[in-house]
Amino acid sequence: MSGGVDSSVAALLLKQKGYDVVGVFMKNWSQNLAGGECAWARDQEDARKVAAKIGIPIYTFDFEEEYKKRVVDYMLKEYAAGKTPNPDVMCNKEEKALSLGADFVATGHYVRRSPEFPISNFQFPNDTEIAENFGIENSLKIENYKLKIAKDQNKDQSYFLWTLTQEQLKHCLFPIGDYLKSEAGGAEEQKRRSIRETARKFGLPTADKKDSQGVRVFEIANSGKSGTD
């Protein structure tokens, strides 16, 4: 839960479906390291308010060191090489793919996940070595998952998640993939299936919070380098 409306509604929808939901707020950057204002504390407080509203526990995990090493350093290295990196892709690959001991990890990404061509009772012909090399049983049900563009194509984030493996996708949930961000258009059904209208209906404190812009402006202490999103 980032403290934004998307992850807030994602948590709400899962709670309504009967999942045992636990909120996780990831602290990736701090004011002291950034050398300027960083809104993580406000976002954390918003996430706590949402968790209290829908009746779920929430925990904060400090990934600041990992975020700098695996995301920020990568981004600066790519900029220095004259390339245009996408830090959100690396963030999802390196951090958000962690299971943290849960059966599923759910996010507020605008994307849909669907099984593709499930194969039941597959057997490797007289060769268990192949199965052993892949760490799977000789006879099993194989499920492949495919990321699909979100219903709200203007907000689609499927490209942020292209690095996720099949094993990771098996444990991912994307509750808002069939929702629109706003109720623009006027149709009654469309209003009911919008993120902001859903948040307002259930009184979530993030209902009208502005969208975040991903990686905020930052400055790496003692590096002489800076970057923006």
Short mmCIF file of N, CA and C in Angstrom, two decimals, residues 18-168:
data_model
loop_
_atom_site.label_atom_id
_atom_site.label_comp_id
_atom_site.label_asym_id
_atom_site.label_seq_id
_atom_site.Cartn_x
_atom_site.Cartn_y
_atom_site.Cartn_z
N GLY A 18 -13.05 -11.64 0.65
CA GLY A 18 -12.80 -12.62 1.69
C GLY A 18 -11.35 -12.99 1.92
N TYR A 19 -10.44 -12.30 1.26
CA TYR A 19 -9.02 -12.56 1.50
C TYR A 19 -8.60 -12.05 2.88
N ASP A 20 -7.64 -12.71 3.46
CA ASP A 20 -7.03 -12.26 4.71
C ASP A 20 -5.94 -11.26 4.33
N VAL A 21 -6.27 -9.99 4.28
CA VAL A 21 -5.40 -8.97 3.71
C VAL A 21 -4.51 -8.35 4.78
N VAL A 22 -3.24 -8.21 4.46
CA VAL A 22 -2.28 -7.51 5.30
C VAL A 22 -1.61 -6.44 4.45
N GLY A 23 -1.70 -5.20 4.88
CA GLY A 23 -1.11 -4.10 4.13
C GLY A 23 0.39 -4.01 4.37
N VAL A 24 1.13 -3.67 3.32
CA VAL A 24 2.57 -3.47 3.42
C VAL A 24 2.92 -2.13 2.80
N PHE A 25 3.55 -1.28 3.59
CA PHE A 25 4.05 0.00 3.08
C PHE A 25 5.56 -0.12 2.94
N MET A 26 6.08 0.17 1.76
CA MET A 26 7.51 0.05 1.49
C MET A 26 8.17 1.43 1.56
N LYS A 27 9.04 1.60 2.54
CA LYS A 27 9.79 2.85 2.67
C LYS A 27 11.07 2.71 1.84
N ASN A 28 11.11 3.41 0.71
CA ASN A 28 12.23 3.28 -0.22
C ASN A 28 13.18 4.47 -0.23
N TRP A 29 12.73 5.58 0.31
CA TRP A 29 13.56 6.80 0.24
C TRP A 29 13.21 7.69 1.42
N SER A 30 14.19 8.42 1.93
CA SER A 30 13.92 9.28 3.08
C SER A 30 14.36 10.70 2.80
N GLN A 31 13.84 11.60 3.61
CA GLN A 31 14.17 13.02 3.45
C GLN A 31 15.65 13.26 3.68
N ASN A 32 16.24 12.58 4.66
CA ASN A 32 17.65 12.82 4.97
C ASN A 32 18.57 12.47 3.81
N LEU A 33 18.28 11.31 3.16
CA LEU A 33 19.13 10.91 2.05
C LEU A 33 18.86 11.72 0.81
N ALA A 34 17.63 12.13 0.61
CA ALA A 34 17.29 12.83 -0.61
C ALA A 34 17.79 14.27 -0.62
N GLY A 35 18.05 14.82 0.53
CA GLY A 35 18.51 16.20 0.58
C GLY A 35 17.41 17.21 0.32
N GLY A 36 16.17 16.77 0.41
CA GLY A 36 15.04 17.66 0.16
C GLY A 36 13.77 17.01 0.69
N GLU A 37 12.64 17.61 0.40
CA GLU A 37 11.38 17.09 0.93
C GLU A 37 11.01 15.78 0.25
N CYS A 38 10.65 14.82 1.02
CA CYS A 38 10.20 13.53 0.51
C CYS A 38 8.89 13.19 1.21
N ALA A 39 7.88 12.81 0.45
CA ALA A 39 6.53 12.69 1.00
C ALA A 39 6.25 11.32 1.58
N TRP A 40 7.28 10.51 1.85
CA TRP A 40 7.03 9.15 2.30
C TRP A 40 6.25 9.11 3.61
N ALA A 41 6.53 10.05 4.51
CA ALA A 41 5.85 10.04 5.80
C ALA A 41 4.35 10.32 5.63
N ARG A 42 4.02 11.25 4.75
CA ARG A 42 2.61 11.54 4.47
C ARG A 42 1.93 10.34 3.80
N ASP A 43 2.64 9.73 2.87
CA ASP A 43 2.09 8.56 2.19
C ASP A 43 1.88 7.41 3.17
N GLN A 44 2.83 7.24 4.08
CA GLN A 44 2.70 6.19 5.09
C GLN A 44 1.47 6.43 5.97
N GLU A 45 1.27 7.68 6.37
CA GLU A 45 0.11 8.01 7.20
C GLU A 45 -1.19 7.77 6.45
N ASP A 46 -1.23 8.11 5.15
CA ASP A 46 -2.43 7.85 4.35
C ASP A 46 -2.70 6.36 4.25
N ALA A 47 -1.64 5.57 4.06
CA ALA A 47 -1.81 4.12 3.99
C ALA A 47 -2.35 3.58 5.31
N ARG A 48 -1.87 4.11 6.42
CA ARG A 48 -2.37 3.68 7.74
C ARG A 48 -3.85 4.02 7.91
N LYS A 49 -4.23 5.20 7.45
CA LYS A 49 -5.63 5.61 7.57
C LYS A 49 -6.54 4.70 6.75
N VAL A 50 -6.09 4.34 5.56
CA VAL A 50 -6.88 3.44 4.71
C VAL A 50 -6.99 2.07 5.35
N ALA A 51 -5.88 1.56 5.87
CA ALA A 51 -5.90 0.25 6.52
C ALA A 51 -6.87 0.24 7.70
N ALA A 52 -6.86 1.31 8.47
CA ALA A 52 -7.78 1.40 9.61
C ALA A 52 -9.23 1.45 9.13
N LYS A 53 -9.46 2.15 8.03
CA LYS A 53 -10.81 2.30 7.50
C LYS A 53 -11.38 0.97 7.05
N ILE A 54 -10.58 0.14 6.39
CA ILE A 54 -11.10 -1.12 5.87
C ILE A 54 -10.87 -2.28 6.84
N GLY A 55 -10.16 -2.01 7.94
CA GLY A 55 -10.01 -3.00 8.99
C GLY A 55 -8.98 -4.08 8.73
N ILE A 56 -7.78 -3.66 8.29
CA ILE A 56 -6.70 -4.62 8.08
C ILE A 56 -5.44 -4.11 8.78
N PRO A 57 -4.54 -5.02 9.17
CA PRO A 57 -3.25 -4.58 9.74
C PRO A 57 -2.35 -4.06 8.62
N ILE A 58 -1.39 -3.23 8.98
CA ILE A 58 -0.44 -2.74 8.00
C ILE A 58 0.94 -2.66 8.65
N TYR A 59 1.96 -3.00 7.90
CA TYR A 59 3.33 -2.98 8.39
C TYR A 59 4.21 -2.20 7.42
N THR A 60 5.22 -1.55 7.98
CA THR A 60 6.19 -0.81 7.17
C THR A 60 7.48 -1.61 7.07
N PHE A 61 7.95 -1.77 5.84
CA PHE A 61 9.23 -2.44 5.58
C PHE A 61 10.20 -1.42 5.00
N ASP A 62 11.38 -1.38 5.59
CA ASP A 62 12.41 -0.43 5.15
C ASP A 62 13.28 -1.07 4.07
N PHE A 63 13.06 -0.66 2.82
CA PHE A 63 13.84 -1.17 1.69
C PHE A 63 14.77 -0.10 1.13
N GLU A 64 15.10 0.88 1.97
CA GLU A 64 15.87 2.02 1.48
C GLU A 64 17.23 1.61 0.91
N GLU A 65 17.93 0.76 1.63
CA GLU A 65 19.26 0.34 1.17
C GLU A 65 19.16 -0.45 -0.13
N GLU A 66 18.19 -1.39 -0.19
CA GLU A 66 18.02 -2.19 -1.39
C GLU A 66 17.58 -1.34 -2.58
N TYR A 67 16.71 -0.37 -2.30
CA TYR A 67 16.20 0.49 -3.37
C TYR A 67 17.33 1.31 -3.99
N LYS A 68 18.20 1.85 -3.15
CA LYS A 68 19.31 2.64 -3.68
C LYS A 68 20.24 1.78 -4.52
N LYS A 69 20.55 0.59 -4.00
CA LYS A 69 21.53 -0.27 -4.67
C LYS A 69 20.97 -0.86 -5.96
N ARG A 70 19.72 -1.32 -5.91
CA ARG A 70 19.18 -2.07 -7.04
C ARG A 70 18.40 -1.23 -8.04
N VAL A 71 17.90 -0.07 -7.62
CA VAL A 71 17.08 0.74 -8.50
C VAL A 71 17.76 2.06 -8.85
N VAL A 72 18.11 2.85 -7.82
CA VAL A 72 18.67 4.17 -8.06
C VAL A 72 20.05 4.08 -8.71
N ASP A 73 20.92 3.22 -8.18
CA ASP A 73 22.26 3.09 -8.76
C ASP A 73 22.19 2.61 -10.21
N TYR A 74 21.27 1.67 -10.46
CA TYR A 74 21.06 1.20 -11.83
C TYR A 74 20.63 2.35 -12.74
N MET A 75 19.71 3.19 -12.25
CA MET A 75 19.20 4.28 -13.06
C MET A 75 20.30 5.29 -13.39
N LEU A 76 21.11 5.65 -12.39
CA LEU A 76 22.19 6.60 -12.65
C LEU A 76 23.23 6.02 -13.60
N LYS A 77 23.51 4.74 -13.47
CA LYS A 77 24.46 4.09 -14.36
C LYS A 77 23.96 4.12 -15.80
N GLU A 78 22.67 3.87 -15.99
CA GLU A 78 22.11 3.89 -17.33
C GLU A 78 22.11 5.29 -17.92
N TYR A 79 21.77 6.30 -17.10
CA TYR A 79 21.83 7.69 -17.58
C TYR A 79 23.25 8.06 -17.98
N ALA A 80 24.22 7.63 -17.18
CA ALA A 80 25.62 7.94 -17.48
C ALA A 80 26.07 7.30 -18.78
N ALA A 81 25.43 6.18 -19.15
CA ALA A 81 25.77 5.49 -20.39
C ALA A 81 24.98 6.01 -21.58
N GLY A 82 24.20 7.08 -21.35
CA GLY A 82 23.42 7.68 -22.42
C GLY A 82 22.14 6.93 -22.75
N LYS A 83 21.67 6.10 -21.80
CA LYS A 83 20.45 5.33 -22.01
C LYS A 83 19.31 5.94 -21.19
N THR A 84 18.09 5.53 -21.51
CA THR A 84 16.92 6.01 -20.77
C THR A 84 16.31 4.84 -20.00
N PRO A 85 16.64 4.71 -18.73
CA PRO A 85 16.14 3.58 -17.94
C PRO A 85 14.71 3.80 -17.48
N ASN A 86 14.08 2.74 -17.05
CA ASN A 86 12.76 2.82 -16.44
C ASN A 86 12.86 2.25 -15.03
N PRO A 87 13.05 3.10 -14.04
CA PRO A 87 13.25 2.61 -12.67
C PRO A 87 12.08 1.84 -12.11
N ASP A 88 10.87 2.12 -12.59
CA ASP A 88 9.70 1.39 -12.09
C ASP A 88 9.79 -0.10 -12.43
N VAL A 89 10.35 -0.40 -13.60
CA VAL A 89 10.51 -1.80 -13.98
C VAL A 89 11.44 -2.51 -13.01
N MET A 90 12.56 -1.87 -12.70
CA MET A 90 13.51 -2.47 -11.78
C MET A 90 12.95 -2.57 -10.37
N CYS A 91 12.17 -1.57 -9.97
CA CYS A 91 11.57 -1.59 -8.64
C CYS A 91 10.66 -2.79 -8.49
N ASN A 92 9.82 -3.04 -9.51
CA ASN A 92 8.91 -4.17 -9.44
C ASN A 92 9.66 -5.49 -9.50
N LYS A 93 10.72 -5.55 -10.32
CA LYS A 93 11.50 -6.78 -10.44
C LYS A 93 12.23 -7.11 -9.16
N GLU A 94 12.88 -6.11 -8.56
CA GLU A 94 13.79 -6.37 -7.45
C GLU A 94 13.12 -6.36 -6.08
N GLU A 95 12.02 -5.61 -5.93
CA GLU A 95 11.45 -5.47 -4.60
C GLU A 95 10.02 -5.97 -4.47
N LYS A 96 9.14 -5.52 -5.33
CA LYS A 96 7.74 -5.85 -5.15
C LYS A 96 7.42 -7.30 -5.47
N ALA A 97 8.36 -8.00 -6.12
CA ALA A 97 8.12 -9.40 -6.43
C ALA A 97 8.36 -10.29 -5.21
N LEU A 98 8.84 -9.74 -4.12
CA LEU A 98 9.07 -10.52 -2.91
C LEU A 98 7.74 -10.97 -2.31
N SER A 99 7.67 -12.22 -1.89
CA SER A 99 6.41 -12.74 -1.36
C SER A 99 6.17 -12.30 0.07
N LEU A 100 7.26 -12.05 0.83
CA LEU A 100 7.15 -11.64 2.22
C LEU A 100 6.34 -12.63 3.04
N GLY A 101 6.36 -13.89 2.62
CA GLY A 101 5.69 -14.93 3.37
C GLY A 101 4.21 -15.08 3.11
N ALA A 102 3.64 -14.30 2.21
CA ALA A 102 2.20 -14.37 1.92
C ALA A 102 1.94 -15.37 0.79
N ASP A 103 0.69 -15.82 0.70
CA ASP A 103 0.30 -16.70 -0.40
C ASP A 103 0.27 -15.93 -1.72
N PHE A 104 -0.15 -14.68 -1.64
CA PHE A 104 -0.22 -13.83 -2.83
C PHE A 104 0.31 -12.44 -2.51
N VAL A 105 0.79 -11.78 -3.54
CA VAL A 105 1.15 -10.37 -3.43
C VAL A 105 0.23 -9.60 -4.37
N ALA A 106 -0.52 -8.66 -3.83
CA ALA A 106 -1.45 -7.87 -4.62
C ALA A 106 -0.93 -6.44 -4.71
N THR A 107 -1.11 -5.82 -5.87
CA THR A 107 -0.69 -4.44 -6.06
C THR A 107 -1.81 -3.64 -6.70
N GLY A 108 -1.61 -2.34 -6.75
CA GLY A 108 -2.56 -1.44 -7.39
C GLY A 108 -2.19 -1.11 -8.81
N HIS A 109 -1.54 -2.03 -9.51
CA HIS A 109 -1.19 -1.80 -10.91
C HIS A 109 -2.42 -1.96 -11.81
N TYR A 110 -2.46 -1.16 -12.85
CA TYR A 110 -3.49 -1.30 -13.87
C TYR A 110 -3.01 -2.33 -14.90
N VAL A 111 -3.36 -3.58 -14.63
CA VAL A 111 -2.96 -4.69 -15.49
C VAL A 111 -3.85 -5.87 -15.14
N ARG A 112 -4.00 -6.78 -16.08
CA ARG A 112 -4.77 -7.99 -15.82
C ARG A 112 -3.88 -9.22 -16.03
N ARG A 113 -4.14 -10.23 -15.23
CA ARG A 113 -3.40 -11.49 -15.32
C ARG A 113 -4.38 -12.61 -15.60
N SER A 114 -4.04 -13.46 -16.56
CA SER A 114 -4.94 -14.56 -16.86
C SER A 114 -4.15 -15.82 -17.19
N PRO A 115 -4.66 -16.99 -16.79
CA PRO A 115 -4.00 -18.24 -17.16
C PRO A 115 -4.07 -18.44 -18.66
N GLU A 116 -3.05 -19.00 -19.25
CA GLU A 116 -3.02 -19.22 -20.69
C GLU A 116 -2.61 -20.66 -20.98
N PHE A 117 -3.47 -21.36 -21.71
CA PHE A 117 -3.19 -22.73 -22.13
C PHE A 117 -2.77 -23.64 -20.98
N PRO A 118 -3.64 -23.82 -19.98
CA PRO A 118 -3.27 -24.76 -18.91
C PRO A 118 -3.15 -26.18 -19.45
N ILE A 119 -2.17 -26.91 -18.97
CA ILE A 119 -1.94 -28.28 -19.41
C ILE A 119 -2.06 -29.19 -18.19
N SER A 120 -2.96 -30.15 -18.25
CA SER A 120 -3.18 -31.04 -17.11
C SER A 120 -2.52 -32.39 -17.34
N ASN A 121 -2.02 -32.96 -16.26
CA ASN A 121 -1.45 -34.31 -16.27
C ASN A 121 -0.36 -34.49 -17.31
N PHE A 122 0.47 -33.49 -17.44
CA PHE A 122 1.60 -33.57 -18.37
C PHE A 122 2.67 -34.51 -17.81
N GLN A 123 3.25 -35.34 -18.67
CA GLN A 123 4.32 -36.23 -18.25
C GLN A 123 5.50 -36.13 -19.22
N PHE A 124 6.70 -36.06 -18.64
CA PHE A 124 7.89 -36.14 -19.48
C PHE A 124 8.09 -37.61 -19.89
N PRO A 125 8.26 -37.87 -21.16
CA PRO A 125 8.32 -39.27 -21.62
C PRO A 125 9.58 -40.00 -21.14
N ASN A 126 9.38 -40.87 -20.15
CA ASN A 126 10.46 -41.75 -19.68
C ASN A 126 11.75 -41.01 -19.32
N ASP A 127 11.64 -39.78 -18.85
CA ASP A 127 12.86 -39.03 -18.54
C ASP A 127 12.59 -38.09 -17.39
N THR A 128 12.86 -38.57 -16.18
CA THR A 128 12.62 -37.73 -15.01
C THR A 128 13.71 -36.70 -14.84
N GLU A 129 14.85 -36.87 -15.55
CA GLU A 129 15.95 -35.91 -15.41
C GLU A 129 15.53 -34.52 -15.86
N ILE A 130 14.71 -34.45 -16.89
CA ILE A 130 14.24 -33.16 -17.37
C ILE A 130 13.44 -32.46 -16.29
N ALA A 131 12.52 -33.21 -15.67
CA ALA A 131 11.71 -32.63 -14.61
C ALA A 131 12.56 -32.20 -13.43
N GLU A 132 13.54 -33.03 -13.08
CA GLU A 132 14.39 -32.70 -11.95
C GLU A 132 15.21 -31.44 -12.21
N ASN A 133 15.65 -31.25 -13.44
CA ASN A 133 16.44 -30.07 -13.79
C ASN A 133 15.63 -28.79 -13.62
N PHE A 134 14.32 -28.92 -13.80
CA PHE A 134 13.46 -27.75 -13.65
C PHE A 134 12.83 -27.68 -12.27
N GLY A 135 13.15 -28.64 -11.40
CA GLY A 135 12.63 -28.61 -10.04
C GLY A 135 11.16 -28.86 -9.94
N ILE A 136 10.59 -29.67 -10.86
CA ILE A 136 9.15 -29.93 -10.85
C ILE A 136 8.91 -31.43 -10.91
N GLU A 137 7.68 -31.82 -10.60
CA GLU A 137 7.34 -33.23 -10.61
C GLU A 137 7.18 -33.72 -12.04
N ASN A 138 7.25 -35.06 -12.20
CA ASN A 138 7.16 -35.63 -13.54
C ASN A 138 5.74 -35.55 -14.10
N SER A 139 4.75 -35.61 -13.25
CA SER A 139 3.37 -35.52 -13.68
C SER A 139 2.70 -34.40 -12.90
N LEU A 140 2.19 -33.41 -13.60
CA LEU A 140 1.65 -32.25 -12.90
C LEU A 140 0.74 -31.45 -13.81
N LYS A 141 0.12 -30.46 -13.24
CA LYS A 141 -0.66 -29.51 -14.01
C LYS A 141 0.18 -28.26 -14.21
N ILE A 142 0.38 -27.88 -15.46
CA ILE A 142 1.20 -26.71 -15.76
C ILE A 142 0.28 -25.54 -16.09
N GLU A 143 0.51 -24.42 -15.43
CA GLU A 143 -0.26 -23.21 -15.71
C GLU A 143 0.69 -22.09 -16.10
N ASN A 144 0.41 -21.50 -17.23
CA ASN A 144 1.16 -20.33 -17.66
C ASN A 144 0.27 -19.11 -17.51
N TYR A 145 0.87 -18.02 -17.10
CA TYR A 145 0.11 -16.79 -16.91
C TYR A 145 0.57 -15.71 -17.88
N LYS A 146 -0.38 -14.94 -18.33
CA LYS A 146 -0.10 -13.89 -19.28
C LYS A 146 -0.58 -12.56 -18.73
N LEU A 147 0.24 -11.53 -18.87
CA LEU A 147 -0.18 -10.18 -18.50
C LEU A 147 -0.96 -9.58 -19.65
N LYS A 148 -2.11 -8.99 -19.33
CA LYS A 148 -2.96 -8.39 -20.35
C LYS A 148 -3.15 -6.91 -20.06
N ILE A 149 -3.37 -6.14 -21.09
CA ILE A 149 -3.58 -4.71 -20.94
C ILE A 149 -4.81 -4.46 -20.06
N ALA A 150 -4.71 -3.45 -19.21
CA ALA A 150 -5.81 -3.11 -18.30
C ALA A 150 -7.01 -2.58 -19.07
N LYS A 151 -8.16 -2.64 -18.42
CA LYS A 151 -9.37 -2.08 -19.04
C LYS A 151 -9.18 -0.60 -19.31
N ASP A 152 -8.56 0.11 -18.39
CA ASP A 152 -8.25 1.53 -18.60
C ASP A 152 -6.92 1.61 -19.34
N GLN A 153 -6.99 1.65 -20.66
CA GLN A 153 -5.77 1.61 -21.45
C GLN A 153 -4.91 2.87 -21.28
N ASN A 154 -5.54 3.95 -20.85
CA ASN A 154 -4.76 5.16 -20.60
C ASN A 154 -3.88 5.04 -19.35
N LYS A 155 -4.24 4.10 -18.48
CA LYS A 155 -3.48 3.89 -17.24
C LYS A 155 -2.71 2.57 -17.23
N ASP A 156 -2.78 1.84 -18.32
CA ASP A 156 -2.17 0.52 -18.37
C ASP A 156 -0.72 0.53 -17.92
N GLN A 157 -0.36 -0.44 -17.06
CA GLN A 157 1.00 -0.54 -16.52
C GLN A 157 1.61 -1.93 -16.76
N SER A 158 1.07 -2.66 -17.70
CA SER A 158 1.58 -4.01 -17.95
C SER A 158 3.06 -4.00 -18.32
N TYR A 159 3.50 -2.94 -19.00
CA TYR A 159 4.91 -2.88 -19.41
C TYR A 159 5.86 -2.71 -18.23
N PHE A 160 5.36 -2.25 -17.08
CA PHE A 160 6.21 -2.14 -15.89
C PHE A 160 6.55 -3.51 -15.32
N LEU A 161 5.77 -4.51 -15.68
CA LEU A 161 5.86 -5.82 -15.03
C LEU A 161 6.41 -6.91 -15.93
N TRP A 162 7.01 -6.53 -17.04
CA TRP A 162 7.44 -7.53 -18.03
C TRP A 162 8.55 -8.45 -17.50
N THR A 163 9.25 -8.05 -16.44
CA THR A 163 10.35 -8.87 -15.93
C THR A 163 9.87 -9.98 -14.99
N LEU A 164 8.60 -9.96 -14.58
CA LEU A 164 8.12 -10.97 -13.64
C LEU A 164 8.12 -12.36 -14.29
N THR A 165 8.57 -13.34 -13.53
CA THR A 165 8.63 -14.71 -14.02
C THR A 165 7.27 -15.40 -13.83
N GLN A 166 7.13 -16.57 -14.44
CA GLN A 166 5.91 -17.34 -14.27
C GLN A 166 5.69 -17.72 -12.81
N GLU A 167 6.75 -18.05 -12.11
CA GLU A 167 6.62 -18.40 -10.70
C GLU A 167 6.13 -17.22 -9.88
N GLN A 168 6.59 -16.02 -10.23
CA GLN A 168 6.14 -14.82 -9.52
C GLN A 168 4.70 -14.48 -9.89
#
